[in-house]
PDB file of C-alpha atoms in Angstrom:
ATOM      1  CA  UNK T   1     -36.247  -8.474  28.670  1.00 45.00           C
ATOM      2  CA  UNK T   2     -39.513  -6.901  27.911  1.00 44.00           C
ATOM      3  CA  UNK T   3     -39.716  -4.495  30.713  1.00 45.00           C
ATOM      4  CA  UNK T   4     -35.992  -3.475  29.893  1.00 44.00           C
ATOM      5  CA  UNK T   5     -37.358  -2.807  26.497  1.00 48.00           C
ATOM      6  CA  UNK T   6     -40.248  -0.871  27.638  1.00 42.00           C
ATOM      7  CA  UNK T   7     -37.973   1.084  29.984  1.00 43.00           C
ATOM      8  CA  UNK T   8     -35.520   2.014  27.202  1.00 39.00           C
ATOM      9  CA  UNK T   9     -38.379   3.271  24.917  1.00 43.00           C
ATOM     10  CA  UNK T  10     -39.893   5.468  27.693  1.00 40.00           C
ATOM     11  CA  UNK T  11     -36.172   7.072  28.410  1.00 42.00           C
ATOM     12  CA  UNK T  12     -35.736   7.584  24.887  1.00 44.00           C
ATOM     13  CA  UNK T  13     -39.299   9.467  24.687  1.00 41.00           C
ATOM     14  CA  UNK T  14     -38.452  11.377  27.710  1.00 43.00           C
ATOM     15  CA  UNK T  15     -34.880  12.491  26.210  1.00 40.00           C
ATOM     16  CA  UNK T  16     -36.763  13.636  22.862  1.00 42.00           C
ATOM     17  CA  UNK T  17     -39.037  15.683  24.953  1.00 43.00           C
ATOM     18  CA  UNK T  18     -36.795  17.192  27.388  1.00 45.00           C
ATOM     19  CA  UNK T  19     -34.048  17.864  24.945  1.00 44.00           C
ATOM     20  CA  UNK T  20     -35.202  21.046  23.422  1.00 40.00           C
ATOM     21  CA  UNK T  21     -35.995  22.435  26.857  1.00 41.00           C
ATOM     22  CA  UNK T  22     -32.718  21.694  28.139  1.00 42.00           C
ATOM     23  CA  UNK T  23     -31.034  23.162  25.166  1.00 35.00           C
ATOM     24  CA  UNK T  24     -33.197  26.309  25.570  1.00 36.00           C
ATOM     25  CA  UNK T  25     -32.353  26.456  29.222  1.00 43.00           C
ATOM     26  CA  UNK T  26     -28.591  26.216  28.454  1.00 39.00           C
ATOM     27  CA  UNK T  27     -29.047  28.874  25.855  1.00 38.00           C
ATOM     28  CA  UNK T  28     -30.888  31.269  28.028  1.00 53.00           C
ATOM     29  CA  UNK T  29     -28.189  30.926  30.783  1.00 94.00           C
ATOM     30  CA  UNK T  30     -26.574  34.099  31.798  1.00 96.00           C
ATOM     31  CA  UNK T  31     -22.994  34.464  30.569  1.00 97.00           C
ATOM     32  CA  UNK T  32     -20.049  36.906  30.823  1.00 98.00           C
ATOM     33  CA  UNK T  33     -19.595  38.636  27.588  1.00 97.00           C
ATOM     34  CA  UNK T  34     -16.427  40.422  28.667  1.00 97.00           C
ATOM     35  CA  UNK T  35     -14.104  41.362  31.454  1.00 98.00           C
ATOM     36  CA  UNK T  36     -12.253  44.541  31.155  1.00 98.00           C
ATOM     37  CA  UNK T  37      -9.582  44.923  33.967  1.00 97.00           C
ATOM     38  CA  UNK T  38      -9.465  48.493  35.145  1.00 96.00           C
ATOM     39  CA  UNK T  39      -6.583  47.952  38.033  1.00 96.00           C
ATOM     40  CA  UNK T  40      -5.172  45.019  39.437  1.00 96.00           C
ATOM     41  CA  UNK T  41      -8.011  45.096  41.936  1.00 97.00           C
ATOM     42  CA  UNK T  42     -10.630  46.276  39.844  1.00 98.00           C
ATOM     43  CA  UNK T  43     -12.561  44.944  36.924  1.00 98.00           C
ATOM     44  CA  UNK T  44     -15.529  45.613  35.066  1.00 98.00           C
ATOM     45  CA  UNK T  45     -17.722  42.672  33.998  1.00 98.00           C
ATOM     46  CA  UNK T  46     -20.225  42.620  31.241  1.00 98.00           C
ATOM     47  CA  UNK T  47     -22.970  40.024  31.579  1.00 98.00           C
ATOM     48  CA  UNK T  48     -25.899  38.954  29.109  1.00 98.00           C
ATOM     49  CA  UNK T  49     -28.588  38.593  31.318  1.00 98.00           C
ATOM     50  CA  UNK T  50     -31.754  36.700  29.913  1.00 98.00           C
ATOM     51  CA  UNK T  51     -33.683  37.886  32.913  1.00 98.00           C
ATOM     52  CA  UNK T  52     -33.044  41.687  32.159  1.00 98.00           C
ATOM     53  CA  UNK T  53     -33.162  41.224  28.403  1.00 97.00           C
ATOM     54  CA  UNK T  54     -29.792  42.970  28.060  1.00 98.00           C
ATOM     55  CA  UNK T  55     -26.054  43.206  28.915  1.00 98.00           C
ATOM     56  CA  UNK T  56     -25.642  44.384  32.440  1.00 98.00           C
ATOM     57  CA  UNK T  57     -22.331  45.787  33.904  1.00 98.00           C
ATOM     58  CA  UNK T  58     -21.080  45.181  37.354  1.00 98.00           C
ATOM     59  CA  UNK T  59     -17.774  46.235  38.931  1.00 98.00           C
ATOM     60  CA  UNK T  60     -15.953  43.648  40.882  1.00 98.00           C
ATOM     61  CA  UNK T  61     -13.079  44.683  43.556  1.00 98.00           C
ATOM     62  CA  UNK T  62     -11.093  41.632  44.260  1.00 97.00           C
ATOM     63  CA  UNK T  63      -7.645  40.777  45.454  1.00 95.00           C
ATOM     64  CA  UNK T  64      -4.535  40.271  43.463  1.00 92.00           C
ATOM     65  CA  UNK T  65      -3.872  36.745  44.159  1.00 84.00           C
ATOM     66  CA  UNK T  66      -5.937  33.666  43.884  1.00 83.00           C
ATOM     67  CA  UNK T  67      -7.479  31.440  46.528  1.00 90.00           C
ATOM     68  CA  UNK T  68     -11.082  31.107  47.630  1.00 96.00           C
ATOM     69  CA  UNK T  69     -12.857  34.060  49.218  1.00 98.00           C
ATOM     70  CA  UNK T  70     -16.333  35.147  49.977  1.00 98.00           C
ATOM     71  CA  UNK T  71     -18.283  37.996  48.207  1.00 98.00           C
ATOM     72  CA  UNK T  72     -19.934  41.278  49.410  1.00 98.00           C
ATOM     73  CA  UNK T  73     -22.666  42.559  47.128  1.00 98.00           C
ATOM     74  CA  UNK T  74     -22.900  46.324  47.556  1.00 98.00           C
ATOM     75  CA  UNK T  75     -25.740  48.070  46.063  1.00 98.00           C
ATOM     76  CA  UNK T  76     -26.037  51.838  44.861  1.00 98.00           C
ATOM     77  CA  UNK T  77     -28.654  54.485  45.868  1.00 97.00           C
ATOM     78  CA  UNK T  78     -31.479  55.874  43.933  1.00 96.00           C
ATOM     79  CA  UNK T  79     -29.525  57.524  41.251  1.00 95.00           C
ATOM     80  CA  UNK T  80     -26.490  55.190  40.719  1.00 96.00           C
ATOM     81  CA  UNK T  81     -23.637  55.814  38.491  1.00 90.00           C
ATOM     82  CA  UNK T  82     -23.642  55.642  34.660  1.00 91.00           C
ATOM     83  CA  UNK T  83     -20.676  53.566  33.380  1.00 93.00           C
ATOM     84  CA  UNK T  84     -19.178  53.307  37.187  1.00 95.00           C
ATOM     85  CA  UNK T  85     -20.549  52.228  40.467  1.00 97.00           C
ATOM     86  CA  UNK T  86     -20.954  55.204  42.694  1.00 96.00           C
ATOM     87  CA  UNK T  87     -19.031  53.509  45.357  1.00 97.00           C
ATOM     88  CA  UNK T  88     -15.880  53.551  43.400  1.00 96.00           C
ATOM     89  CA  UNK T  89     -16.733  57.021  42.186  1.00 94.00           C
ATOM     90  CA  UNK T  90     -17.600  58.856  45.474  1.00 95.00           C
ATOM     91  CA  UNK T  91     -15.787  56.593  48.221  1.00 97.00           C
ATOM     92  CA  UNK T  92     -12.480  55.042  48.746  1.00 97.00           C
ATOM     93  CA  UNK T  93     -14.035  51.608  48.410  1.00 98.00           C
ATOM     94  CA  UNK T  94     -11.460  50.422  46.122  1.00 97.00           C
ATOM     95  CA  UNK T  95      -8.488  51.475  48.308  1.00 97.00           C
ATOM     96  CA  UNK T  96     -10.329  50.229  51.235  1.00 98.00           C
ATOM     97  CA  UNK T  97     -10.734  46.569  50.019  1.00 98.00           C
ATOM     98  CA  UNK T  98      -7.628  46.324  48.392  1.00 95.00           C
ATOM     99  CA  UNK T  99      -5.894  44.392  50.868  1.00 92.00           C
ATOM    100  CA  UNK T 100      -9.177  42.313  52.023  1.00 96.00           C
ATOM    101  CA  UNK T 101      -9.687  38.762  50.963  1.00 96.00           C
ATOM    102  CA  UNK T 102     -13.166  39.199  49.533  1.00 98.00           C
ATOM    103  CA  UNK T 103     -14.919  40.036  46.329  1.00 98.00           C
ATOM    104  CA  UNK T 104     -16.834  43.105  46.365  1.00 98.00           C
ATOM    105  CA  UNK T 105     -19.572  43.179  43.712  1.00 98.00           C
ATOM    106  CA  UNK T 106     -20.901  46.494  42.623  1.00 98.00           C
ATOM    107  CA  UNK T 107     -23.854  46.447  40.088  1.00 98.00           C
ATOM    108  CA  UNK T 108     -23.871  49.558  37.650  1.00 98.00           C
ATOM    109  CA  UNK T 109     -27.360  51.266  37.040  1.00 97.00           C
ATOM    110  CA  UNK T 110     -30.711  50.516  38.198  1.00 97.00           C
ATOM    111  CA  UNK T 111     -32.037  54.119  38.919  1.00 98.00           C
ATOM    112  CA  UNK T 112     -35.025  53.827  41.245  1.00 98.00           C
ATOM    113  CA  UNK T 113     -35.138  49.947  40.607  1.00 98.00           C
ATOM    114  CA  UNK T 114     -35.211  49.049  44.323  1.00 98.00           C
ATOM    115  CA  UNK T 115     -33.054  46.138  42.728  1.00 98.00           C
ATOM    116  CA  UNK T 116     -36.170  44.117  42.480  1.00 98.00           C
ATOM    117  CA  UNK T 117     -38.257  42.051  39.763  1.00 98.00           C
ATOM    118  CA  UNK T 118     -40.856  44.600  38.524  1.00 98.00           C
ATOM    119  CA  UNK T 119     -44.050  43.098  37.667  1.00 98.00           C
ATOM    120  CA  UNK T 120     -44.465  45.239  34.555  1.00 98.00           C
ATOM    121  CA  UNK T 121     -41.893  46.634  32.176  1.00 98.00           C
ATOM    122  CA  UNK T 122     -41.819  50.464  32.699  1.00 98.00           C
ATOM    123  CA  UNK T 123     -41.810  53.086  30.027  1.00 98.00           C
ATOM    124  CA  UNK T 124     -39.083  55.020  31.599  1.00 98.00           C
ATOM    125  CA  UNK T 125     -36.799  52.267  32.916  1.00 98.00           C
ATOM    126  CA  UNK T 126     -37.648  49.454  30.619  1.00 98.00           C
ATOM    127  CA  UNK T 127     -37.276  45.781  32.191  1.00 98.00           C
ATOM    128  CA  UNK T 128     -36.340  45.511  35.726  1.00 98.00           C
ATOM    129  CA  UNK T 129     -35.509  41.904  36.953  1.00 98.00           C
ATOM    130  CA  UNK T 130     -32.972  42.878  39.295  1.00 98.00           C
ATOM    131  CA  UNK T 131     -33.703  40.245  42.007  1.00 98.00           C
ATOM    132  CA  UNK T 132     -33.395  37.439  39.528  1.00 98.00           C
ATOM    133  CA  UNK T 133     -30.094  38.969  38.001  1.00 98.00           C
ATOM    134  CA  UNK T 134     -28.636  39.373  41.495  1.00 98.00           C
ATOM    135  CA  UNK T 135     -29.648  36.106  43.097  1.00 98.00           C
ATOM    136  CA  UNK T 136     -29.900  33.545  40.311  1.00 97.00           C
ATOM    137  CA  UNK T 137     -27.775  34.723  37.600  1.00 98.00           C
ATOM    138  CA  UNK T 138     -24.884  36.839  38.748  1.00 98.00           C
ATOM    139  CA  UNK T 139     -23.645  34.707  41.899  1.00 98.00           C
ATOM    140  CA  UNK T 140     -22.669  31.513  39.851  1.00 96.00           C
ATOM    141  CA  UNK T 141     -20.484  33.757  37.373  1.00 97.00           C
ATOM    142  CA  UNK T 142     -18.945  35.607  40.121  1.00 98.00           C
ATOM    143  CA  UNK T 143     -17.872  32.390  42.072  1.00 97.00           C
ATOM    144  CA  UNK T 144     -16.705  30.763  38.968  1.00 96.00           C
ATOM    145  CA  UNK T 145     -14.646  33.821  37.590  1.00 96.00           C
ATOM    146  CA  UNK T 146     -13.300  35.479  40.864  1.00 97.00           C
ATOM    147  CA  UNK T 147     -12.566  32.444  43.116  1.00 97.00           C
ATOM    148  CA  UNK T 148     -15.758  32.840  45.000  1.00 97.00           C
ATOM    149  CA  UNK T 149     -16.414  30.346  47.662  1.00 97.00           C
ATOM    150  CA  UNK T 150     -20.142  30.457  47.848  1.00 97.00           C
ATOM    151  CA  UNK T 151     -20.377  32.637  51.041  1.00 98.00           C
ATOM    152  CA  UNK T 152     -22.069  36.117  50.518  1.00 98.00           C
ATOM    153  CA  UNK T 153     -23.028  39.130  52.115  1.00 98.00           C
ATOM    154  CA  UNK T 154     -25.164  41.848  50.794  1.00 98.00           C
ATOM    155  CA  UNK T 155     -25.260  45.555  51.665  1.00 98.00           C
ATOM    156  CA  UNK T 156     -26.354  49.053  50.131  1.00 98.00           C
ATOM    157  CA  UNK T 157     -26.887  52.648  50.935  1.00 98.00           C
ATOM    158  CA  UNK T 158     -30.206  54.107  50.893  1.00 97.00           C
ATOM    159  CA  UNK T 159     -32.555  52.602  48.309  1.00 98.00           C
ATOM    160  CA  UNK T 160     -29.773  49.804  47.854  1.00 98.00           C
ATOM    161  CA  UNK T 161     -29.717  49.117  51.623  1.00 98.00           C
ATOM    162  CA  UNK T 162     -33.402  48.778  51.599  1.00 98.00           C
ATOM    163  CA  UNK T 163     -33.018  46.342  48.613  1.00 98.00           C
ATOM    164  CA  UNK T 164     -30.447  44.378  50.649  1.00 98.00           C
ATOM    165  CA  UNK T 165     -32.756  43.629  53.273  1.00 98.00           C
ATOM    166  CA  UNK T 166     -35.385  42.705  50.730  1.00 98.00           C
ATOM    167  CA  UNK T 167     -33.390  40.244  48.855  1.00 98.00           C
ATOM    168  CA  UNK T 168     -31.975  38.748  51.933  1.00 98.00           C
ATOM    169  CA  UNK T 169     -35.527  38.215  53.391  1.00 98.00           C
ATOM    170  CA  UNK T 170     -36.809  36.746  50.129  1.00 98.00           C
ATOM    171  CA  UNK T 171     -33.574  34.577  49.605  1.00 98.00           C
ATOM    172  CA  UNK T 172     -32.278  33.736  52.932  1.00 97.00           C
ATOM    173  CA  UNK T 173     -30.507  30.779  51.897  1.00 97.00           C
ATOM    174  CA  UNK T 174     -28.016  33.037  49.787  1.00 98.00           C
ATOM    175  CA  UNK T 175     -26.863  35.689  52.271  1.00 98.00           C
ATOM    176  CA  UNK T 176     -24.998  35.211  55.611  1.00 98.00           C
ATOM    177  CA  UNK T 177     -24.986  39.026  56.481  1.00 98.00           C
ATOM    178  CA  UNK T 178     -26.729  42.193  55.519  1.00 98.00           C
ATOM    179  CA  UNK T 179     -25.979  45.842  55.990  1.00 98.00           C
ATOM    180  CA  UNK T 180     -27.963  49.055  55.279  1.00 98.00           C
ATOM    181  CA  UNK T 181     -26.392  52.329  55.255  1.00 98.00           C
ATOM    182  CA  UNK T 182     -28.787  55.324  55.906  1.00 97.00           C
ATOM    183  CA  UNK T 183     -31.252  52.505  54.804  1.00 97.00           C
ATOM    184  CA  UNK T 184     -35.202  51.919  55.719  1.00 97.00           C
ATOM    185  CA  UNK T 185     -35.738  48.102  55.514  1.00 97.00           C
ATOM    186  CA  UNK T 186     -39.328  48.615  56.405  1.00 97.00           C
ATOM    187  CA  UNK T 187     -41.132  48.837  53.138  1.00 97.00           C
ATOM    188  CA  UNK T 188     -44.548  49.226  54.690  1.00 95.00           C
ATOM    189  CA  UNK T 189     -43.670  52.060  56.725  1.00 95.00           C
ATOM    190  CA  UNK T 190     -41.773  53.736  53.829  1.00 96.00           C
ATOM    191  CA  UNK T 191     -44.379  53.120  51.212  1.00 97.00           C
ATOM    192  CA  UNK T 192     -44.975  56.667  50.516  1.00 96.00           C
ATOM    193  CA  UNK T 193     -41.211  57.516  50.233  1.00 96.00           C
ATOM    194  CA  UNK T 194     -40.697  54.548  47.822  1.00 97.00           C
ATOM    195  CA  UNK T 195     -43.384  55.422  45.493  1.00 98.00           C
ATOM    196  CA  UNK T 196     -42.529  59.094  45.425  1.00 97.00           C
ATOM    197  CA  UNK T 197     -38.735  58.330  44.957  1.00 97.00           C
ATOM    198  CA  UNK T 198     -39.862  56.130  41.557  1.00 98.00           C
ATOM    199  CA  UNK T 199     -42.098  58.706  40.411  1.00 98.00           C
ATOM    200  CA  UNK T 200     -39.723  61.538  40.865  1.00 97.00           C
ATOM    201  CA  UNK T 201     -37.429  59.909  38.686  1.00 97.00           C
ATOM    202  CA  UNK T 202     -40.019  59.448  35.701  1.00 98.00           C
ATOM    203  CA  UNK T 203     -41.066  55.813  36.701  1.00 98.00           C
ATOM    204  CA  UNK T 204     -44.619  54.348  37.440  1.00 98.00           C
ATOM    205  CA  UNK T 205     -44.181  52.964  40.885  1.00 98.00           C
ATOM    206  CA  UNK T 206     -47.366  50.619  40.264  1.00 98.00           C
ATOM    207  CA  UNK T 207     -45.366  48.744  37.626  1.00 98.00           C
ATOM    208  CA  UNK T 208     -43.046  47.676  40.668  1.00 98.00           C
ATOM    209  CA  UNK T 209     -45.053  45.484  43.167  1.00 98.00           C
ATOM    210  CA  UNK T 210     -48.602  46.873  42.001  1.00 98.00           C
ATOM    211  CA  UNK T 211     -50.754  49.069  44.144  1.00 97.00           C
ATOM    212  CA  UNK T 212     -49.783  49.371  47.884  1.00 97.00           C
ATOM    213  CA  UNK T 213     -51.324  47.219  50.295  1.00 94.00           C
ATOM    214  CA  UNK T 214     -51.270  44.141  48.003  1.00 96.00           C
ATOM    215  CA  UNK T 215     -49.992  40.898  48.544  1.00 97.00           C
ATOM    216  CA  UNK T 216     -46.823  41.565  46.533  1.00 98.00           C
ATOM    217  CA  UNK T 217     -45.909  44.552  48.901  1.00 98.00           C
ATOM    218  CA  UNK T 218     -46.467  42.436  51.988  1.00 98.00           C
ATOM    219  CA  UNK T 219     -43.936  39.699  49.985  1.00 98.00           C
ATOM    220  CA  UNK T 220     -41.226  42.339  49.805  1.00 98.00           C
ATOM    221  CA  UNK T 221     -41.423  43.664  53.240  1.00 98.00           C
ATOM    222  CA  UNK T 222     -38.629  42.842  55.481  1.00 98.00           C
ATOM    223  CA  UNK T 223     -40.262  43.965  58.637  1.00 98.00           C
ATOM    224  CA  UNK T 224     -43.186  41.257  58.063  1.00 98.00           C
ATOM    225  CA  UNK T 225     -40.397  38.739  56.829  1.00 98.00           C
ATOM    226  CA  UNK T 226     -38.074  39.561  59.790  1.00 98.00           C
ATOM    227  CA  UNK T 227     -38.254  36.072  61.120  1.00 98.00           C
ATOM    228  CA  UNK T 228     -36.540  35.128  57.879  1.00 98.00           C
ATOM    229  CA  UNK T 229     -33.446  36.903  58.993  1.00 98.00           C
ATOM    230  CA  UNK T 230     -32.840  34.972  62.085  1.00 98.00           C
ATOM    231  CA  UNK T 231     -29.295  33.739  62.272  1.00 97.00           C
ATOM    232  CA  UNK T 232     -27.899  36.440  59.963  1.00 98.00           C
ATOM    233  CA  UNK T 233     -25.338  39.080  60.976  1.00 98.00           C
ATOM    234  CA  UNK T 234     -27.322  42.422  60.685  1.00 98.00           C
ATOM    235  CA  UNK T 235     -25.802  45.861  60.507  1.00 98.00           C
ATOM    236  CA  UNK T 236     -27.736  49.343  60.123  1.00 98.00           C
ATOM    237  CA  UNK T 237     -26.507  52.652  60.415  1.00 98.00           C
ATOM    238  CA  UNK T 238     -28.332  56.117  60.682  1.00 98.00           C
ATOM    239  CA  UNK T 239     -27.522  59.715  61.366  1.00 97.00           C
ATOM    240  CA  UNK T 240     -30.052  62.209  62.630  1.00 96.00           C
ATOM    241  CA  UNK T 241     -30.237  64.755  59.737  1.00 93.00           C
ATOM    242  CA  UNK T 242     -28.303  67.303  61.982  1.00 94.00           C
ATOM    243  CA  UNK T 243     -25.368  68.798  60.181  1.00 92.00           C
ATOM    244  CA  UNK T 244     -22.228  67.103  61.350  1.00 86.00           C
ATOM    245  CA  UNK T 245     -18.214  66.839  60.578  1.00 89.00           C
ATOM    246  CA  UNK T 246     -18.583  66.355  56.731  1.00 85.00           C
ATOM    247  CA  UNK T 247     -20.971  69.894  56.619  1.00 83.00           C
ATOM    248  CA  UNK T 248     -17.783  71.861  57.480  1.00 79.00           C
ATOM    249  CA  UNK T 249     -16.056  70.804  54.321  1.00 76.00           C
ATOM    250  CA  UNK T 250     -16.334  72.825  51.307  1.00 68.00           C
ATOM    251  CA  UNK T 251     -17.740  70.840  48.304  1.00 69.00           C
ATOM    252  CA  UNK T 252     -20.364  71.442  45.373  1.00 74.00           C
ATOM    253  CA  UNK T 253     -22.798  69.298  47.114  1.00 72.00           C
ATOM    254  CA  UNK T 254     -22.829  71.108  50.358  1.00 70.00           C
ATOM    255  CA  UNK T 255     -26.032  72.769  49.923  1.00 69.00           C
ATOM    256  CA  UNK T 256     -27.853  69.671  48.582  1.00 72.00           C
ATOM    257  CA  UNK T 257     -26.643  67.677  51.535  1.00 70.00           C
ATOM    258  CA  UNK T 258     -27.897  69.905  54.157  1.00 75.00           C
ATOM    259  CA  UNK T 259     -31.233  71.005  52.293  1.00 70.00           C
ATOM    260  CA  UNK T 260     -32.538  67.694  50.983  1.00 80.00           C
ATOM    261  CA  UNK T 261     -29.973  65.139  52.877  1.00 76.00           C
ATOM    262  CA  UNK T 262     -30.984  66.394  56.359  1.00 83.00           C
ATOM    263  CA  UNK T 263     -34.736  65.871  56.183  1.00 90.00           C
ATOM    264  CA  UNK T 264     -34.219  62.469  54.488  1.00 92.00           C
ATOM    265  CA  UNK T 265     -32.021  61.361  57.018  1.00 94.00           C
ATOM    266  CA  UNK T 266     -34.516  62.212  59.724  1.00 96.00           C
ATOM    267  CA  UNK T 267     -37.154  59.867  58.009  1.00 95.00           C
ATOM    268  CA  UNK T 268     -34.458  57.281  57.659  1.00 97.00           C
ATOM    269  CA  UNK T 269     -33.537  57.588  61.496  1.00 97.00           C
ATOM    270  CA  UNK T 270     -37.334  57.073  62.284  1.00 97.00           C
ATOM    271  CA  UNK T 271     -37.502  53.832  60.072  1.00 97.00           C
ATOM    272  CA  UNK T 272     -34.501  52.223  61.696  1.00 97.00           C
ATOM    273  CA  UNK T 273     -35.730  52.840  65.015  1.00 98.00           C
ATOM    274  CA  UNK T 274     -39.040  51.190  64.244  1.00 97.00           C
ATOM    275  CA  UNK T 275     -36.910  48.319  62.597  1.00 98.00           C
ATOM    276  CA  UNK T 276     -34.864  47.686  65.543  1.00 98.00           C
ATOM    277  CA  UNK T 277     -37.880  47.520  67.613  1.00 98.00           C
ATOM    278  CA  UNK T 278     -39.276  44.731  65.329  1.00 98.00           C
ATOM    279  CA  UNK T 279     -36.027  42.805  65.647  1.00 98.00           C
ATOM    280  CA  UNK T 280     -36.085  43.060  69.330  1.00 98.00           C
ATOM    281  CA  UNK T 281     -39.567  41.751  69.413  1.00 98.00           C
ATOM    282  CA  UNK T 282     -38.489  38.599  67.888  1.00 98.00           C
ATOM    283  CA  UNK T 283     -35.226  38.532  69.876  1.00 98.00           C
ATOM    284  CA  UNK T 284     -33.248  38.915  66.591  1.00 98.00           C
ATOM    285  CA  UNK T 285     -29.698  40.545  67.359  1.00 98.00           C
ATOM    286  CA  UNK T 286     -28.445  43.480  65.152  1.00 98.00           C
ATOM    287  CA  UNK T 287     -25.859  46.136  65.477  1.00 98.00           C
ATOM    288  CA  UNK T 288     -27.392  49.417  64.809  1.00 98.00           C
ATOM    289  CA  UNK T 289     -24.882  52.483  64.858  1.00 97.00           C
ATOM    290  CA  UNK T 290     -26.966  55.541  65.570  1.00 98.00           C
ATOM    291  CA  UNK T 291     -24.783  58.884  65.145  1.00 96.00           C
ATOM    292  CA  UNK T 292     -26.036  62.111  66.592  1.00 96.00           C
ATOM    293  CA  UNK T 293     -25.201  63.979  63.687  1.00 96.00           C
ATOM    294  CA  UNK T 294     -25.145  63.294  59.806  1.00 93.00           C
ATOM    295  CA  UNK T 295     -26.914  63.783  56.666  1.00 94.00           C
ATOM    296  CA  UNK T 296     -28.054  61.498  53.860  1.00 93.00           C
ATOM    297  CA  UNK T 297     -24.615  61.965  51.756  1.00 93.00           C
ATOM    298  CA  UNK T 298     -21.779  60.050  50.658  1.00 94.00           C
ATOM    299  CA  UNK T 299     -19.102  61.039  53.221  1.00 94.00           C
ATOM    300  CA  UNK T 300     -21.080  59.479  55.954  1.00 96.00           C
ATOM    301  CA  UNK T 301     -21.673  56.279  53.903  1.00 97.00           C
ATOM    302  CA  UNK T 302     -17.927  55.935  53.599  1.00 97.00           C
ATOM    303  CA  UNK T 303     -17.651  56.277  57.278  1.00 97.00           C
ATOM    304  CA  UNK T 304     -20.155  53.634  57.801  1.00 98.00           C
ATOM    305  CA  UNK T 305     -18.901  51.365  55.345  1.00 98.00           C
ATOM    306  CA  UNK T 306     -15.550  51.266  57.009  1.00 98.00           C
ATOM    307  CA  UNK T 307     -17.431  50.998  60.580  1.00 98.00           C
ATOM    308  CA  UNK T 308     -19.375  48.046  59.320  1.00 98.00           C
ATOM    309  CA  UNK T 309     -16.506  45.907  57.848  1.00 98.00           C
ATOM    310  CA  UNK T 310     -15.533  44.413  61.264  1.00 98.00           C
ATOM    311  CA  UNK T 311     -18.930  42.975  61.420  1.00 98.00           C
ATOM    312  CA  UNK T 312     -19.875  41.926  58.181  1.00 98.00           C
ATOM    313  CA  UNK T 313     -16.331  40.779  57.241  1.00 98.00           C
ATOM    314  CA  UNK T 314     -16.006  38.504  60.110  1.00 98.00           C
ATOM    315  CA  UNK T 315     -19.379  37.007  59.532  1.00 98.00           C
ATOM    316  CA  UNK T 316     -18.253  35.825  56.004  1.00 98.00           C
ATOM    317  CA  UNK T 317     -14.720  35.060  56.812  1.00 95.00           C
ATOM    318  CA  UNK T 318     -13.022  37.754  54.973  1.00 93.00           C
TER     319      UNK T 318
END
């Protein structure tokens, strides 16, 4: 009887001590502020994110009917859309996924963020805790509100594709498949380009993972962490920088696509070749789509989004 009394007393003390902690944890949980339907198959979702310290917007492409389905997290590039994902603004993603049984989750914002947790708040960008938001806060909300079944893939273009491989290597339990469209998954090889891309947008790249060569950079290098990708379905695509069919189209971005997008894609091509060699050295299979032409531009990313879907969709049962 005495032991029972002691146990009850200890339990009461534990509850008294843990109660405030539990309450704070519940109060700090991410939650949806509102969902704005944009069409029968597209919604804009606003999420109060404790990690980011603000409300974060994501777009979700989803079927019209109910039923459990997987989710494909699709990340933007260095200069994402404002108020709208560039995937829905610059490609036919909404129409392409309309008939498919999958949630396509499109974060809005995150310029030059690499969708990672920065070590320090940045004077230009503020607080970037994208990894925590994307891997800890967002999936439960998507599954609960859009009939997600807990099976996930992640992909992205350029910066977003790099981030997709980083997030997958650091959270291997979360993703079944990964896709990178004109993306360099080897952050060690691309260190200079990563730092320049952040500085060129007004940020301080040291605020992300600290100085290059430190342990934090190694912890975000999918090439070094490639063993964690074993068993996942992997898709990568790259052009060569040589103008192709989309450079015969008259459009405002044509000169930029050739003058800037050409050389960038040359560098991406070199990185993808190196990353494929790394995977082969570990006997990790991957589908790599090498195009003999193609610049670093949206028309090609739309093409490769389509080309990748049989691989990614079948891996997650969509």
